[in-house]
CSV table of C-alpha atoms in Angstrom, one decimal:
chain,number,residue,atom,x,y,z
A,1,UNK,CA,51.6,83.8,46.2
A,2,UNK,CA,47.9,83.7,44.8
A,3,UNK,CA,44.9,80.8,43.7
A,4,UNK,CA,44.2,81.2,40.1
A,5,UNK,CA,41.5,80.4,38.0
A,6,UNK,CA,42.0,78.3,34.6
A,7,UNK,CA,39.4,77.4,32.4
A,8,UNK,CA,40.3,75.1,29.1
A,9,UNK,CA,37.5,75.2,26.7
A,10,UNK,CA,37.3,74.0,23.3
A,11,UNK,CA,37.9,77.4,21.6
A,12,UNK,CA,39.0,79.7,23.7
A,13,UNK,CA,41.5,79.0,27.4
A,14,UNK,CA,41.0,81.4,29.2
A,15,UNK,CA,42.4,82.2,33.0
A,16,UNK,CA,41.9,84.8,36.7
A,17,UNK,CA,43.0,85.4,39.6
A,18,UNK,CA,40.2,84.0,42.2
A,19,UNK,CA,39.3,87.2,45.0
A,20,UNK,CA,36.9,85.6,47.1
A,21,UNK,CA,33.8,83.3,45.5
A,22,UNK,CA,34.3,85.0,42.5
A,23,UNK,CA,37.4,85.8,38.9
A,24,UNK,CA,39.0,88.6,39.1
A,25,UNK,CA,40.1,90.4,36.1
A,26,UNK,CA,40.3,87.4,32.9
A,27,UNK,CA,42.2,87.1,30.4
A,28,UNK,CA,41.8,84.6,26.9
A,29,UNK,CA,43.5,83.8,24.6
A,30,UNK,CA,40.8,83.4,21.7
A,31,UNK,CA,42.5,81.7,19.1
A,32,UNK,CA,41.6,78.3,20.4
A,33,UNK,CA,42.9,76.2,22.8
A,34,UNK,CA,44.8,73.7,19.7
A,35,UNK,CA,47.0,76.6,18.8
A,36,UNK,CA,48.1,77.2,22.5
A,37,UNK,CA,51.9,77.3,22.4
A,38,UNK,CA,55.0,76.3,24.7
A,39,UNK,CA,55.9,79.7,25.1
A,40,UNK,CA,53.0,81.1,25.7
A,41,UNK,CA,52.4,77.7,28.2
A,42,UNK,CA,55.6,78.8,30.0
A,43,UNK,CA,54.1,82.7,30.6
A,44,UNK,CA,51.5,81.5,32.9
A,45,UNK,CA,51.9,83.4,36.4
A,46,UNK,CA,52.4,81.6,40.1
A,47,UNK,CA,50.8,80.7,42.3
A,48,UNK,CA,49.5,78.6,45.4
A,49,UNK,CA,46.6,76.3,44.0
A,50,UNK,CA,45.2,76.4,40.3
A,51,UNK,CA,42.1,75.3,40.2
A,52,UNK,CA,41.3,73.9,36.5
A,53,UNK,CA,38.3,73.2,34.2
A,54,UNK,CA,38.7,72.0,31.4
A,55,UNK,CA,36.7,70.7,28.8
A,56,UNK,CA,39.7,70.5,26.5
A,57,UNK,CA,41.0,67.1,24.1
A,58,UNK,CA,42.7,64.6,26.3
A,59,UNK,CA,46.8,65.4,25.1
A,60,UNK,CA,45.8,69.4,25.5
A,61,UNK,CA,44.8,69.3,29.5
A,62,UNK,CA,47.4,66.9,30.4
A,63,UNK,CA,50.3,69.6,28.8
A,64,UNK,CA,47.9,72.1,30.4
A,65,UNK,CA,48.5,70.4,33.4
A,66,UNK,CA,51.7,69.6,33.2
A,67,UNK,CA,52.4,72.7,33.1
A,68,UNK,CA,50.8,74.2,36.1
A,69,UNK,CA,52.1,71.3,38.4
A,70,UNK,CA,55.4,73.1,37.9
A,71,UNK,CA,53.5,76.5,38.5
A,72,UNK,CA,51.7,76.1,41.1
A,73,UNK,CA,51.7,74.6,44.6
A,74,UNK,CA,48.6,72.0,44.1
A,75,UNK,CA,46.2,71.8,41.3
A,76,UNK,CA,43.1,71.3,41.4
A,77,UNK,CA,40.8,69.5,38.9
A,78,UNK,CA,36.7,70.7,38.9
A,79,UNK,CA,34.8,68.3,38.2
A,80,UNK,CA,30.7,67.4,38.2
A,81,UNK,CA,29.0,66.5,40.8
A,82,UNK,CA,25.7,65.5,42.0
A,83,UNK,CA,25.1,68.5,44.1
A,84,UNK,CA,27.2,71.1,45.0
A,85,UNK,CA,26.5,74.6,46.3
A,86,UNK,CA,22.6,74.7,46.5
A,87,UNK,CA,22.9,73.3,42.7
A,88,UNK,CA,21.6,70.2,42.0
A,89,UNK,CA,22.7,67.7,38.4
A,90,UNK,CA,19.5,66.5,36.7
A,91,UNK,CA,21.6,64.0,34.9
A,92,UNK,CA,21.0,60.3,36.8
A,93,UNK,CA,24.8,60.2,35.4
A,94,UNK,CA,26.6,63.4,36.7
A,95,UNK,CA,29.6,62.8,35.5
A,96,UNK,CA,27.9,63.3,32.3
A,97,UNK,CA,26.7,67.1,31.9
A,98,UNK,CA,29.9,68.8,30.8
A,99,UNK,CA,31.8,70.3,33.5
A,100,UNK,CA,31.1,74.0,31.8
A,101,UNK,CA,27.3,73.5,32.1
A,102,UNK,CA,28.0,72.2,35.6
A,103,UNK,CA,30.2,75.3,36.3
A,104,UNK,CA,27.6,77.7,35.1
A,105,UNK,CA,24.8,76.6,37.0
A,106,UNK,CA,26.7,77.1,39.8
A,107,UNK,CA,27.6,81.0,38.9
A,108,UNK,CA,23.6,82.2,38.7
A,109,UNK,CA,22.9,79.5,41.4
A,110,UNK,CA,23.5,82.1,44.4
A,111,UNK,CA,20.1,84.3,43.1
A,112,UNK,CA,17.7,82.1,43.9
A,113,UNK,CA,15.6,82.5,40.7
A,114,UNK,CA,15.1,80.4,37.5
A,115,UNK,CA,17.7,80.8,35.2
A,116,UNK,CA,17.9,79.4,31.4
A,117,UNK,CA,21.8,79.6,31.4
A,118,UNK,CA,22.9,79.7,27.7
A,119,UNK,CA,26.7,79.0,26.4
A,120,UNK,CA,28.1,80.1,22.9
A,121,UNK,CA,31.0,78.2,22.0
A,122,UNK,CA,31.4,74.9,19.6
A,123,UNK,CA,28.5,73.8,21.5
A,124,UNK,CA,25.4,75.9,21.8
A,125,UNK,CA,24.0,74.7,25.4
A,126,UNK,CA,21.2,75.2,26.5
A,127,UNK,CA,20.3,74.6,30.5
A,128,UNK,CA,17.5,75.9,32.7
A,129,UNK,CA,17.9,76.0,36.8
A,130,UNK,CA,14.9,76.0,39.3
A,131,UNK,CA,14.6,79.2,41.8
A,132,UNK,CA,15.5,76.1,44.5
A,133,UNK,CA,18.4,75.0,42.1
A,134,UNK,CA,17.2,72.2,41.2
A,135,UNK,CA,19.0,71.7,37.5
A,136,UNK,CA,15.4,71.2,35.1
A,137,UNK,CA,18.0,69.9,31.8
A,138,UNK,CA,19.4,71.4,28.8
A,139,UNK,CA,20.2,70.5,24.8
A,140,UNK,CA,23.2,70.9,22.9
A,141,UNK,CA,22.8,71.8,19.7
A,142,UNK,CA,25.7,72.9,17.0
A,143,UNK,CA,27.1,76.6,17.8
A,144,UNK,CA,26.4,79.9,14.7
A,145,UNK,CA,30.1,79.3,14.0
A,146,UNK,CA,29.9,75.4,13.3
A,147,UNK,CA,26.8,75.6,11.2
A,148,UNK,CA,28.6,77.5,9.1
A,149,UNK,CA,31.8,75.9,9.4
A,150,UNK,CA,30.0,72.3,8.1
A,151,UNK,CA,27.9,74.0,5.6
A,152,UNK,CA,31.0,75.6,4.4
A,153,UNK,CA,32.3,72.0,4.5
A,154,UNK,CA,29.8,70.3,2.9
A,155,UNK,CA,29.8,73.5,-0.1
A,156,UNK,CA,32.7,75.1,-0.4
A,157,UNK,CA,30.9,78.3,-2.2
A,158,UNK,CA,28.9,79.2,0.4
A,159,UNK,CA,31.0,81.4,3.1
A,160,UNK,CA,32.3,80.2,6.5
A,161,UNK,CA,31.5,83.9,7.9
A,162,UNK,CA,31.2,87.4,7.2
A,163,UNK,CA,27.6,88.3,6.5
A,164,UNK,CA,24.9,90.4,8.8
A,165,UNK,CA,22.0,89.5,10.2
A,166,UNK,CA,18.5,90.3,8.0
A,167,UNK,CA,15.3,89.2,9.0
A,168,UNK,CA,14.7,88.6,5.4
A,169,UNK,CA,18.7,88.7,3.7
A,170,UNK,CA,19.0,89.4,-0.2
A,171,UNK,CA,22.7,88.1,-0.1
A,172,UNK,CA,24.1,84.4,0.5
A,173,UNK,CA,26.5,86.1,3.3
A,174,UNK,CA,23.6,87.6,5.2
A,175,UNK,CA,21.0,85.0,4.7
A,176,UNK,CA,23.9,82.8,6.5
A,177,UNK,CA,24.4,84.9,9.3
A,178,UNK,CA,20.8,85.1,10.0
A,179,UNK,CA,20.0,81.4,9.0
A,180,UNK,CA,22.5,80.0,11.6
A,181,UNK,CA,22.0,83.1,14.6
A,182,UNK,CA,18.5,83.1,14.0
A,183,UNK,CA,18.2,79.6,14.2
A,184,UNK,CA,20.1,79.2,17.9
A,185,UNK,CA,17.8,82.6,18.9
A,186,UNK,CA,14.8,80.6,18.0
A,187,UNK,CA,16.5,77.3,20.1
A,188,UNK,CA,16.5,79.3,23.2
A,189,UNK,CA,12.9,81.7,22.6
A,190,UNK,CA,11.8,78.1,22.9
A,191,UNK,CA,13.6,76.8,25.3
A,192,UNK,CA,12.5,80.3,26.9
A,193,UNK,CA,8.7,79.5,26.6
A,194,UNK,CA,9.2,76.1,27.9
A,195,UNK,CA,10.9,77.4,30.7
A,196,UNK,CA,7.5,79.7,31.6
A,197,UNK,CA,5.4,76.8,31.3
A,198,UNK,CA,7.0,74.5,33.0
A,199,UNK,CA,8.1,77.2,36.0
A,200,UNK,CA,5.1,78.7,36.1
A,201,UNK,CA,7.3,82.4,35.6
A,202,UNK,CA,9.6,83.9,33.1
A,203,UNK,CA,13.5,82.2,34.4
A,204,UNK,CA,16.0,84.9,33.7
A,205,UNK,CA,18.3,84.5,30.4
A,206,UNK,CA,22.3,84.5,31.3
A,207,UNK,CA,24.4,83.9,28.8
A,208,UNK,CA,28.3,83.7,27.5
A,209,UNK,CA,30.4,82.2,25.4
A,210,UNK,CA,33.2,83.3,22.7
A,211,UNK,CA,30.0,83.5,20.1
A,212,UNK,CA,27.9,85.0,22.2
A,213,UNK,CA,28.2,88.6,21.5
A,214,UNK,CA,26.8,88.8,17.6
A,215,UNK,CA,23.1,87.1,19.2
A,216,UNK,CA,23.0,89.2,22.0
A,217,UNK,CA,20.7,92.0,19.8
A,218,UNK,CA,18.1,89.9,18.9
A,219,UNK,CA,17.8,88.7,22.6
A,220,UNK,CA,16.4,90.9,24.5
A,221,UNK,CA,17.2,91.0,28.4
A,222,UNK,CA,19.9,88.8,28.0
A,223,UNK,CA,22.3,89.3,30.6
A,224,UNK,CA,25.7,89.0,29.4
A,225,UNK,CA,28.6,87.9,32.0
A,226,UNK,CA,31.9,86.5,29.6
A,227,UNK,CA,33.6,85.3,32.7
A,228,UNK,CA,30.4,82.4,33.9
A,229,UNK,CA,32.1,79.6,34.0
A,230,UNK,CA,35.4,81.2,36.1
A,231,UNK,CA,32.9,83.0,39.0
A,232,UNK,CA,31.6,79.1,38.7
A,233,UNK,CA,34.7,77.5,39.6
A,234,UNK,CA,35.7,80.1,42.1
A,235,UNK,CA,32.2,78.7,43.9
A,236,UNK,CA,33.1,75.4,43.7
A,237,UNK,CA,36.9,76.4,44.8
A,238,UNK,CA,35.0,77.5,48.0
A,239,UNK,CA,32.5,74.9,48.4
A,240,UNK,CA,34.2,71.4,46.4
A,241,UNK,CA,35.1,69.9,50.3
A,242,UNK,CA,31.7,70.1,51.2
A,243,UNK,CA,30.2,69.2,48.9
A,244,UNK,CA,32.5,66.2,48.4
A,245,UNK,CA,31.5,65.3,52.0
C-alpha cells in the first residue's frame, strides 16, 4: 500500500505516487476534468492516503473525493495556509489564494532563491516568492488558450486553435497564435523586470501547466516543471501537520 497525490485542475487531472517529499511518475488525463468518466475514476489506484488538491468545480471535486474515499484508508484535501514549510503567503485572506498557486510556491521554496512561478492552464498565473520564502504577490490573466476561445466565441471566423508564432505574422491563424502567446509572454517578461526592480536581483523563472509548452521557446532560461503542483502537494503532505499547529 502507498500514498498517492491527486491534482484536480480546471482542465487536467494528474496523479502520482508520493515518493519522499516529491511526486513520483505522473499520469495525466489531458482531455479536461469535466470529461472524466466513471470507468476512468474506477481505474484509479488504491492505497493508504490520498492527498488531494482541487481547483475544479465543487460537484466534480466531491465526486472524485467519494471515489477516493472508497479506495484509500484516508483522504486529505490540501488547503492554502498562511505559513507552511518556509513559505509565507502575501494574501491578507490566505483562503482566497488558490491552492494550486500555493502548492507551486511550496514546490520552489527549498531552492531558497527568488522565483517567479508561472502557471499556464485555464488561467495564466504569475507569483513571486523571494529567497526568504515570502510571497510578494502575483497576477491572474487569461491563458492563450482562453484568449483564443474568447475571440472565437465573439467572432466565429477567427479560429480557436492553430497557427504558429511569428513576430509579424502574415496569416490570420499565425497572427492569433502570435498575439495570444505574445500577450502571455509580455506579461511574464514585465513581471520579471518588475521583480528584479523590487528584489534587486533577477528571479529564476519556473513554468508549469498544460499550456506551457508553446511559450517555452519564447521565454529564455525558463525552467519547465510539469509536475510542480504535485511536488508542492508532496511537500504539503509532509509538512502540513507542523504548519497547522
